[in-house]
mmCIF file with all atom_site columns, C-alpha atoms in Angstrom:
data_model
loop_
_atom_site.group_PDB
_atom_site.id
_atom_site.type_symbol
_atom_site.label_atom_id
_atom_site.label_alt_id
_atom_site.label_comp_id
_atom_site.label_asym_id
_atom_site.label_entity_id
_atom_site.label_seq_id
_atom_site.pdbx_PDB_ins_code
_atom_site.Cartn_x
_atom_site.Cartn_y
_atom_site.Cartn_z
_atom_site.occupancy
_atom_site.B_iso_or_equiv
_atom_site.pdbx_formal_charge
_atom_site.auth_seq_id
_atom_site.auth_comp_id
_atom_site.auth_asym_id
_atom_site.auth_atom_id
_atom_site.pdbx_PDB_model_num
ATOM 1   C CA . ALA I 1 1   ? -96.536  -143.026 -254.538 1.00 79.00 ? 1   ALA I CA 1
ATOM 2   C CA . MET I 1 2   ? -95.447  -145.047 -257.550 1.00 84.00 ? 2   MET I CA 1
ATOM 3   C CA . MET I 1 3   ? -96.538  -148.673 -258.052 1.00 88.00 ? 3   MET I CA 1
ATOM 4   C CA . MET I 1 4   ? -94.995  -151.008 -260.594 1.00 88.00 ? 4   MET I CA 1
ATOM 5   C CA . ASP I 1 5   ? -95.752  -154.648 -261.412 1.00 89.00 ? 5   ASP I CA 1
ATOM 6   C CA . GLU I 1 6   ? -93.194  -157.110 -262.700 1.00 85.00 ? 6   GLU I CA 1
ATOM 7   C CA . ILE I 1 7   ? -90.821  -154.492 -264.041 1.00 85.00 ? 7   ILE I CA 1
ATOM 8   C CA . SER I 1 8   ? -88.053  -157.065 -264.455 1.00 82.00 ? 8   SER I CA 1
ATOM 9   C CA . THR I 1 9   ? -89.817  -159.091 -267.174 1.00 83.00 ? 9   THR I CA 1
ATOM 10  C CA . GLY I 1 10  ? -87.543  -159.323 -270.183 1.00 83.00 ? 10  GLY I CA 1
ATOM 11  C CA . LEU I 1 11  ? -84.669  -157.369 -268.622 1.00 85.00 ? 11  LEU I CA 1
ATOM 12  C CA . ASP I 1 12  ? -81.248  -158.619 -267.702 1.00 86.00 ? 12  ASP I CA 1
ATOM 13  C CA . ALA I 1 13  ? -79.963  -158.434 -264.102 1.00 86.00 ? 13  ALA I CA 1
ATOM 14  C CA . ALA I 1 14  ? -77.726  -155.420 -264.616 1.00 89.00 ? 14  ALA I CA 1
ATOM 15  C CA . THR I 1 15  ? -80.514  -153.373 -266.153 1.00 91.00 ? 15  THR I CA 1
ATOM 16  C CA . ILE I 1 16  ? -83.066  -154.147 -263.431 1.00 90.00 ? 16  ILE I CA 1
ATOM 17  C CA . LEU I 1 17  ? -80.410  -153.360 -260.768 1.00 91.00 ? 17  LEU I CA 1
ATOM 18  C CA . ASP I 1 18  ? -79.743  -150.016 -262.424 1.00 93.00 ? 18  ASP I CA 1
ATOM 19  C CA . ILE I 1 19  ? -83.445  -149.228 -262.620 1.00 92.00 ? 19  ILE I CA 1
ATOM 20  C CA . MET I 1 20  ? -83.996  -150.149 -258.959 1.00 91.00 ? 20  MET I CA 1
ATOM 21  C CA . ARG I 1 21  ? -81.084  -147.963 -257.850 1.00 92.00 ? 21  ARG I CA 1
ATOM 22  C CA . HIS I 1 22  ? -82.556  -144.996 -259.843 1.00 92.00 ? 22  HIS I CA 1
ATOM 23  C CA . LEU I 1 23  ? -86.008  -145.662 -258.339 1.00 91.00 ? 23  LEU I CA 1
ATOM 24  C CA . ARG I 1 24  ? -84.526  -145.712 -254.824 1.00 90.00 ? 24  ARG I CA 1
ATOM 25  C CA . ASN I 1 25  ? -82.670  -142.473 -255.388 1.00 89.00 ? 25  ASN I CA 1
ATOM 26  C CA . ALA I 1 26  ? -85.732  -140.751 -256.882 1.00 88.00 ? 26  ALA I CA 1
ATOM 27  C CA . ALA I 1 27  ? -87.832  -141.923 -253.929 1.00 87.00 ? 27  ALA I CA 1
ATOM 28  C CA . ILE I 1 28  ? -85.337  -140.533 -251.430 1.00 86.00 ? 28  ILE I CA 1
ATOM 29  C CA . ILE I 1 29  ? -84.844  -137.233 -253.233 1.00 85.00 ? 29  ILE I CA 1
ATOM 30  C CA . LEU I 1 30  ? -88.509  -136.631 -254.061 1.00 84.00 ? 30  LEU I CA 1
ATOM 31  C CA . ARG I 1 31  ? -89.800  -138.147 -250.836 1.00 82.00 ? 31  ARG I CA 1
ATOM 32  C CA . PHE I 1 32  ? -92.360  -140.568 -252.197 1.00 84.00 ? 32  PHE I CA 1
ATOM 33  C CA . GLY I 1 33  ? -92.987  -144.274 -251.817 1.00 86.00 ? 33  GLY I CA 1
ATOM 34  C CA . VAL I 1 34  ? -92.274  -146.835 -254.508 1.00 90.00 ? 34  VAL I CA 1
ATOM 35  C CA . VAL I 1 35  ? -93.945  -150.256 -254.531 1.00 90.00 ? 35  VAL I CA 1
ATOM 36  C CA . VAL I 1 36  ? -92.433  -152.717 -256.960 1.00 90.00 ? 36  VAL I CA 1
ATOM 37  C CA . SER I 1 37  ? -93.401  -156.358 -257.464 1.00 88.00 ? 37  SER I CA 1
ATOM 38  C CA . LEU I 1 38  ? -90.496  -158.540 -258.624 1.00 86.00 ? 38  LEU I CA 1
ATOM 39  C CA . LEU I 1 39  ? -90.405  -162.142 -259.606 1.00 82.00 ? 39  LEU I CA 1
ATOM 40  C CA . GLN I 1 40  ? -87.369  -163.948 -258.245 1.00 81.00 ? 40  GLN I CA 1
ATOM 41  C CA . PRO I 1 41  ? -85.076  -160.913 -257.998 1.00 85.00 ? 41  PRO I CA 1
ATOM 42  C CA . ALA I 1 42  ? -81.363  -161.159 -257.517 1.00 86.00 ? 42  ALA I CA 1
ATOM 43  C CA . PRO I 1 43  ? -80.238  -160.455 -253.954 1.00 86.00 ? 43  PRO I CA 1
ATOM 44  C CA . GLU I 1 44  ? -78.481  -157.301 -255.182 1.00 90.00 ? 44  GLU I CA 1
ATOM 45  C CA . VAL I 1 45  ? -81.795  -155.997 -256.521 1.00 89.00 ? 45  VAL I CA 1
ATOM 46  C CA . ALA I 1 46  ? -83.708  -156.860 -253.340 1.00 87.00 ? 46  ALA I CA 1
ATOM 47  C CA . ALA I 1 47  ? -81.003  -155.143 -251.292 1.00 88.00 ? 47  ALA I CA 1
ATOM 48  C CA . THR I 1 48  ? -81.900  -151.793 -252.920 1.00 90.00 ? 48  THR I CA 1
ATOM 49  C CA . CYS I 1 49  ? -85.205  -151.935 -251.034 1.00 88.00 ? 49  CYS I CA 1
ATOM 50  C CA . ASP I 1 50  ? -85.782  -150.632 -247.536 1.00 88.00 ? 50  ASP I CA 1
ATOM 51  C CA . ASP I 1 51  ? -88.623  -153.000 -246.849 1.00 89.00 ? 51  ASP I CA 1
ATOM 52  C CA . VAL I 1 52  ? -89.620  -156.265 -248.442 1.00 89.00 ? 52  VAL I CA 1
ATOM 53  C CA . MET I 1 53  ? -92.966  -158.092 -248.452 1.00 90.00 ? 53  MET I CA 1
ATOM 54  C CA . LEU I 1 54  ? -93.035  -161.866 -248.941 1.00 90.00 ? 54  LEU I CA 1
ATOM 55  C CA . LEU I 1 55  ? -96.354  -163.216 -250.246 1.00 88.00 ? 55  LEU I CA 1
ATOM 56  C CA . ALA I 1 56  ? -97.565  -166.729 -250.911 1.00 88.00 ? 56  ALA I CA 1
ATOM 57  C CA . GLN I 1 57  ? -101.075 -167.522 -252.026 1.00 90.00 ? 57  GLN I CA 1
ATOM 58  C CA . GLY I 1 58  ? -102.131 -163.947 -251.260 1.00 90.00 ? 58  GLY I CA 1
ATOM 59  C CA . GLN I 1 59  ? -100.885 -164.094 -247.614 1.00 90.00 ? 59  GLN I CA 1
ATOM 60  C CA . VAL I 1 60  ? -98.082  -162.064 -246.102 1.00 92.00 ? 60  VAL I CA 1
ATOM 61  C CA . TYR I 1 61  ? -95.575  -164.180 -244.256 1.00 91.00 ? 61  TYR I CA 1
ATOM 62  C CA . TYR I 1 62  ? -93.010  -161.308 -243.815 1.00 93.00 ? 62  TYR I CA 1
ATOM 63  C CA . TYR I 1 63  ? -93.107  -157.571 -244.239 1.00 93.00 ? 63  TYR I CA 1
ATOM 64  C CA . GLY I 1 64  ? -90.317  -155.576 -242.789 1.00 91.00 ? 64  GLY I CA 1
ATOM 65  C CA . PRO I 1 65  ? -86.782  -154.345 -243.249 1.00 91.00 ? 65  PRO I CA 1
ATOM 66  C CA . TRP I 1 66  ? -84.700  -156.162 -245.794 1.00 90.00 ? 66  TRP I CA 1
ATOM 67  C CA . LYS I 1 67  ? -81.744  -156.027 -243.378 1.00 90.00 ? 67  LYS I CA 1
ATOM 68  C CA . LYS I 1 68  ? -83.682  -157.983 -240.746 1.00 90.00 ? 68  LYS I CA 1
ATOM 69  C CA . VAL I 1 69  ? -85.159  -160.706 -242.958 1.00 90.00 ? 69  VAL I CA 1
ATOM 70  C CA . LEU I 1 70  ? -82.538  -163.376 -242.201 1.00 89.00 ? 70  LEU I CA 1
ATOM 71  C CA . ASN I 1 71  ? -82.583  -162.701 -238.460 1.00 90.00 ? 71  ASN I CA 1
ATOM 72  C CA . TYR I 1 72  ? -86.379  -162.985 -238.515 1.00 91.00 ? 72  TYR I CA 1
ATOM 73  C CA . PHE I 1 73  ? -86.398  -166.517 -239.938 1.00 88.00 ? 73  PHE I CA 1
ATOM 74  C CA . ARG I 1 74  ? -83.484  -167.901 -237.854 1.00 86.00 ? 74  ARG I CA 1
ATOM 75  C CA . PRO I 1 75  ? -85.564  -168.296 -234.606 1.00 86.00 ? 75  PRO I CA 1
ATOM 76  C CA . LEU I 1 76  ? -88.204  -170.005 -236.752 1.00 84.00 ? 76  LEU I CA 1
ATOM 77  C CA . ASN I 1 77  ? -85.541  -172.704 -237.483 1.00 83.00 ? 77  ASN I CA 1
ATOM 78  C CA . TYR I 1 78  ? -84.670  -171.556 -241.040 1.00 84.00 ? 78  TYR I CA 1
ATOM 79  C CA . ALA I 1 79  ? -81.234  -170.523 -242.346 1.00 83.00 ? 79  ALA I CA 1
ATOM 80  C CA . CYS I 1 80  ? -80.155  -169.761 -245.872 1.00 84.00 ? 80  CYS I CA 1
ATOM 81  C CA . PRO I 1 81  ? -77.603  -172.313 -247.069 1.00 83.00 ? 81  PRO I CA 1
ATOM 82  C CA . LEU I 1 82  ? -74.411  -170.927 -248.578 1.00 84.00 ? 82  LEU I CA 1
ATOM 83  C CA . THR I 1 83  ? -75.224  -172.709 -251.798 1.00 84.00 ? 83  THR I CA 1
ATOM 84  C CA . LYS I 1 84  ? -78.624  -171.070 -252.239 1.00 84.00 ? 84  LYS I CA 1
ATOM 85  C CA . ASP I 1 85  ? -79.569  -167.628 -253.520 1.00 86.00 ? 85  ASP I CA 1
ATOM 86  C CA . LEU I 1 86  ? -81.114  -165.567 -250.635 1.00 87.00 ? 86  LEU I CA 1
ATOM 87  C CA . CYS I 1 87  ? -84.235  -164.570 -252.585 1.00 87.00 ? 87  CYS I CA 1
ATOM 88  C CA . ASP I 1 88  ? -84.857  -168.149 -253.660 1.00 87.00 ? 88  ASP I CA 1
ATOM 89  C CA . PHE I 1 89  ? -84.480  -169.254 -250.055 1.00 87.00 ? 89  PHE I CA 1
ATOM 90  C CA . LEU I 1 90  ? -87.073  -166.677 -248.895 1.00 88.00 ? 90  LEU I CA 1
ATOM 91  C CA . LEU I 1 91  ? -89.582  -167.785 -251.521 1.00 86.00 ? 91  LEU I CA 1
ATOM 92  C CA . VAL I 1 92  ? -89.035  -171.555 -250.841 1.00 86.00 ? 92  VAL I CA 1
ATOM 93  C CA . ILE I 1 93  ? -89.637  -171.245 -247.072 1.00 86.00 ? 93  ILE I CA 1
ATOM 94  C CA . ALA I 1 94  ? -93.391  -171.013 -247.652 1.00 85.00 ? 94  ALA I CA 1
ATOM 95  C CA . THR I 1 95  ? -93.457  -174.214 -249.769 1.00 84.00 ? 95  THR I CA 1
ATOM 96  C CA . ASP I 1 96  ? -93.023  -177.866 -248.988 1.00 79.00 ? 96  ASP I CA 1
ATOM 97  C CA . GLU I 1 97  ? -89.407  -177.607 -250.229 1.00 79.00 ? 97  GLU I CA 1
ATOM 98  C CA . GLY I 1 98  ? -88.691  -175.247 -247.369 1.00 74.00 ? 98  GLY I CA 1
ATOM 99  C CA . ALA I 1 99  ? -88.128  -178.181 -245.006 1.00 73.00 ? 99  ALA I CA 1
ATOM 100 C CA . SER I 1 100 ? -84.727  -178.672 -246.597 1.00 74.00 ? 100 SER I CA 1
ATOM 101 C CA . ASP I 1 101 ? -83.575  -175.256 -245.315 1.00 71.00 ? 101 ASP I CA 1
ATOM 102 C CA . MET I 1 102 ? -84.374  -175.966 -241.671 1.00 71.00 ? 102 MET I CA 1
ATOM 103 C CA . ILE I 1 103 ? -81.496  -175.634 -239.228 1.00 71.00 ? 103 ILE I CA 1
ATOM 104 C CA . ASP I 1 104 ? -82.614  -178.510 -237.065 1.00 69.00 ? 104 ASP I CA 1
ATOM 105 C CA . LYS I 1 105 ? -84.766  -180.956 -239.068 1.00 70.00 ? 105 LYS I CA 1
ATOM 106 C CA . ALA I 1 106 ? -85.696  -182.847 -235.877 1.00 63.00 ? 106 ALA I CA 1
ATOM 107 C CA . ALA I 1 107 ? -86.945  -179.726 -234.109 1.00 68.00 ? 107 ALA I CA 1
ATOM 108 C CA . PRO I 1 108 ? -90.420  -179.903 -232.552 1.00 69.00 ? 108 PRO I CA 1
ATOM 109 C CA . GLY I 1 109 ? -93.099  -178.686 -234.908 1.00 67.00 ? 109 GLY I CA 1
ATOM 110 C CA . GLY I 1 110 ? -91.030  -179.408 -237.998 1.00 71.00 ? 110 GLY I CA 1
ATOM 111 C CA . HIS I 1 111 ? -91.420  -177.447 -241.132 1.00 74.00 ? 111 HIS I CA 1
ATOM 112 C CA . LYS I 1 112 ? -93.925  -174.581 -240.754 1.00 79.00 ? 112 LYS I CA 1
ATOM 113 C CA . SER I 1 113 ? -96.769  -174.539 -243.271 1.00 81.00 ? 113 SER I CA 1
ATOM 114 C CA . LEU I 1 114 ? -97.818  -171.259 -244.854 1.00 83.00 ? 114 LEU I CA 1
ATOM 115 C CA . PRO I 1 115 ? -100.658 -170.711 -242.325 1.00 87.00 ? 115 PRO I CA 1
ATOM 116 C CA . LYS I 1 116 ? -98.171  -171.217 -239.463 1.00 87.00 ? 116 LYS I CA 1
ATOM 117 C CA . LEU I 1 117 ? -95.680  -168.784 -241.015 1.00 88.00 ? 117 LEU I CA 1
ATOM 118 C CA . VAL I 1 118 ? -98.494  -166.205 -241.418 1.00 90.00 ? 118 VAL I CA 1
ATOM 119 C CA . ALA I 1 119 ? -99.578  -166.733 -237.791 1.00 91.00 ? 119 ALA I CA 1
ATOM 120 C CA . GLU I 1 120 ? -95.936  -166.429 -236.604 1.00 90.00 ? 120 GLU I CA 1
ATOM 121 C CA . TYR I 1 121 ? -95.556  -163.176 -238.481 1.00 91.00 ? 121 TYR I CA 1
ATOM 122 C CA . ALA I 1 122 ? -98.847  -161.806 -237.064 1.00 91.00 ? 122 ALA I CA 1
ATOM 123 C CA . ILE I 1 123 ? -97.421  -161.976 -233.523 1.00 90.00 ? 123 ILE I CA 1
ATOM 124 C CA . SER I 1 124 ? -93.841  -161.045 -234.339 1.00 91.00 ? 124 SER I CA 1
ATOM 125 C CA . ALA I 1 125 ? -91.822  -158.061 -233.102 1.00 90.00 ? 125 ALA I CA 1
ATOM 126 C CA . VAL I 1 126 ? -91.083  -157.161 -236.722 1.00 90.00 ? 126 VAL I CA 1
ATOM 127 C CA . ARG I 1 127 ? -94.725  -156.684 -237.495 1.00 91.00 ? 127 ARG I CA 1
ATOM 128 C CA . ALA I 1 128 ? -95.246  -154.663 -234.332 1.00 91.00 ? 128 ALA I CA 1
ATOM 129 C CA . GLU I 1 129 ? -92.334  -152.428 -235.332 1.00 90.00 ? 129 GLU I CA 1
ATOM 130 C CA . VAL I 1 130 ? -93.758  -151.935 -238.862 1.00 87.00 ? 130 VAL I CA 1
ATOM 131 C CA . GLU I 1 131 ? -97.206  -151.064 -237.399 1.00 89.00 ? 131 GLU I CA 1
ATOM 132 C CA . GLN I 1 132 ? -95.573  -148.597 -235.043 1.00 89.00 ? 132 GLN I CA 1
ATOM 133 C CA . ARG I 1 133 ? -93.763  -146.841 -237.910 1.00 85.00 ? 133 ARG I CA 1
ATOM 134 C CA . MET I 1 134 ? -96.973  -146.728 -239.958 1.00 84.00 ? 134 MET I CA 1
ATOM 135 C CA . SER I 1 135 ? -98.994  -145.207 -237.125 1.00 86.00 ? 135 SER I CA 1
ATOM 136 C CA . GLU I 1 136 ? -96.513  -142.354 -236.599 1.00 81.00 ? 136 GLU I CA 1
ATOM 137 C CA . PRO I 1 137 ? -97.561  -139.103 -238.278 1.00 76.00 ? 137 PRO I CA 1
ATOM 138 C CA . GLU I 1 138 ? -95.684  -138.052 -241.379 1.00 68.00 ? 138 GLU I CA 1
ATOM 139 C CA . THR I 1 139 ? -92.979  -135.498 -240.763 1.00 65.00 ? 139 THR I CA 1
ATOM 140 C CA . ASP I 1 140 ? -93.341  -133.788 -244.146 1.00 60.00 ? 140 ASP I CA 1
ATOM 141 C CA . SER I 1 141 ? -96.664  -131.974 -244.304 1.00 58.00 ? 141 SER I CA 1
ATOM 142 C CA . ALA I 1 142 ? -98.081  -129.487 -246.804 1.00 59.00 ? 142 ALA I CA 1
ATOM 143 C CA . GLU I 1 143 ? -97.864  -126.725 -244.178 1.00 62.00 ? 143 GLU I CA 1
ATOM 144 C CA . GLN I 1 144 ? -94.056  -126.883 -244.397 1.00 60.00 ? 144 GLN I CA 1
ATOM 145 C CA . PHE I 1 145 ? -94.183  -125.774 -247.982 1.00 58.00 ? 145 PHE I CA 1
ATOM 146 C CA . LYS I 1 146 ? -96.835  -123.104 -247.799 1.00 65.00 ? 146 LYS I CA 1
ATOM 147 C CA . GLY I 1 147 ? -95.557  -119.577 -248.284 1.00 66.00 ? 147 GLY I CA 1
ATOM 148 C CA . LYS I 1 148 ? -92.462  -120.718 -250.174 1.00 66.00 ? 148 LYS I CA 1
ATOM 149 C CA . PRO I 1 149 ? -92.001  -119.360 -253.699 1.00 69.00 ? 149 PRO I CA 1
ATOM 150 C CA . ARG I 1 150 ? -92.834  -121.655 -256.548 1.00 71.00 ? 150 ARG I CA 1
ATOM 151 C CA . TYR I 1 151 ? -89.515  -120.990 -258.273 1.00 72.00 ? 151 TYR I CA 1
ATOM 152 C CA . THR I 1 152 ? -86.238  -120.742 -256.386 1.00 77.00 ? 152 THR I CA 1
ATOM 153 C CA . VAL I 1 153 ? -84.756  -118.228 -258.852 1.00 82.00 ? 153 VAL I CA 1
ATOM 154 C CA . GLY I 1 154 ? -86.573  -114.954 -259.613 1.00 84.00 ? 154 GLY I CA 1
ATOM 155 C CA . LEU I 1 155 ? -87.409  -113.721 -263.123 1.00 87.00 ? 155 LEU I CA 1
ATOM 156 C CA . LEU I 1 156 ? -84.564  -111.200 -263.449 1.00 91.00 ? 156 LEU I CA 1
ATOM 157 C CA . PRO I 1 157 ? -81.765  -113.545 -262.320 1.00 90.00 ? 157 PRO I CA 1
ATOM 158 C CA . ALA I 1 158 ? -83.164  -116.239 -264.641 1.00 90.00 ? 158 ALA I CA 1
ATOM 159 C CA . VAL I 1 159 ? -83.188  -113.904 -267.634 1.00 93.00 ? 159 VAL I CA 1
ATOM 160 C CA . TRP I 1 160 ? -79.645  -112.720 -266.762 1.00 93.00 ? 160 TRP I CA 1
ATOM 161 C CA . LEU I 1 161 ? -78.384  -116.355 -266.577 1.00 93.00 ? 161 LEU I CA 1
ATOM 162 C CA . MET I 1 162 ? -80.024  -117.189 -269.904 1.00 93.00 ? 162 MET I CA 1
ATOM 163 C CA . LEU I 1 163 ? -78.511  -114.117 -271.639 1.00 95.00 ? 163 LEU I CA 1
ATOM 164 C CA . ARG I 1 164 ? -75.098  -114.887 -270.158 1.00 93.00 ? 164 ARG I CA 1
ATOM 165 C CA . ARG I 1 165 ? -75.220  -118.502 -271.363 1.00 92.00 ? 165 ARG I CA 1
ATOM 166 C CA . GLU I 1 166 ? -76.377  -117.433 -274.821 1.00 93.00 ? 166 GLU I CA 1
ATOM 167 C CA . GLY I 1 167 ? -73.455  -114.926 -274.958 1.00 91.00 ? 167 GLY I CA 1
ATOM 168 C CA . LEU I 1 168 ? -71.006  -117.731 -274.117 1.00 91.00 ? 168 LEU I CA 1
ATOM 169 C CA . VAL I 1 169 ? -72.541  -119.957 -276.843 1.00 90.00 ? 169 VAL I CA 1
ATOM 170 C CA . LEU I 1 170 ? -72.311  -117.189 -279.452 1.00 90.00 ? 170 LEU I CA 1
ATOM 171 C CA . LYS I 1 171 ? -68.736  -116.353 -278.351 1.00 88.00 ? 171 LYS I CA 1
ATOM 172 C CA . GLY I 1 172 ? -67.763  -120.014 -278.698 1.00 80.00 ? 172 GLY I CA 1
ATOM 173 C CA . ASP I 1 173 ? -69.110  -120.319 -282.247 1.00 61.00 ? 173 ASP I CA 1
#
């Protein structure tokens, strides 16, 4: 696993988006996890993530698939206004300013405080789904790779390729 903290500090949006895309590709190809903490990322950057964890005051009020985050908060009476950045909306929900993003401001219970959001998440189907995924055994185990050669190309073919390339280089000069 690779863990990174605030990698966006001092970088422009295009650069951080490029970095996140490369990290995602590396994680998929090399089959390892990447945990990145980002401060107020652009929605395009957050969309490169499979899962997202929303924290406030050290408490998790959402952890699950990025694609399901809006659908998770809608039944809790929150919807992202068209005029607001999605990531800003997700961060503001856990603050007193989050009341302005409620769908029905007169709904019973009103704006949910952080402890209520944390409690709602604790009993949510999203959390149960995440726990189910985490409890499943990994499909890639070390036994799969035992007995396979360390190098995919043997010594003689590698030497032959090197000599052939060198011949082409010398011929081109």
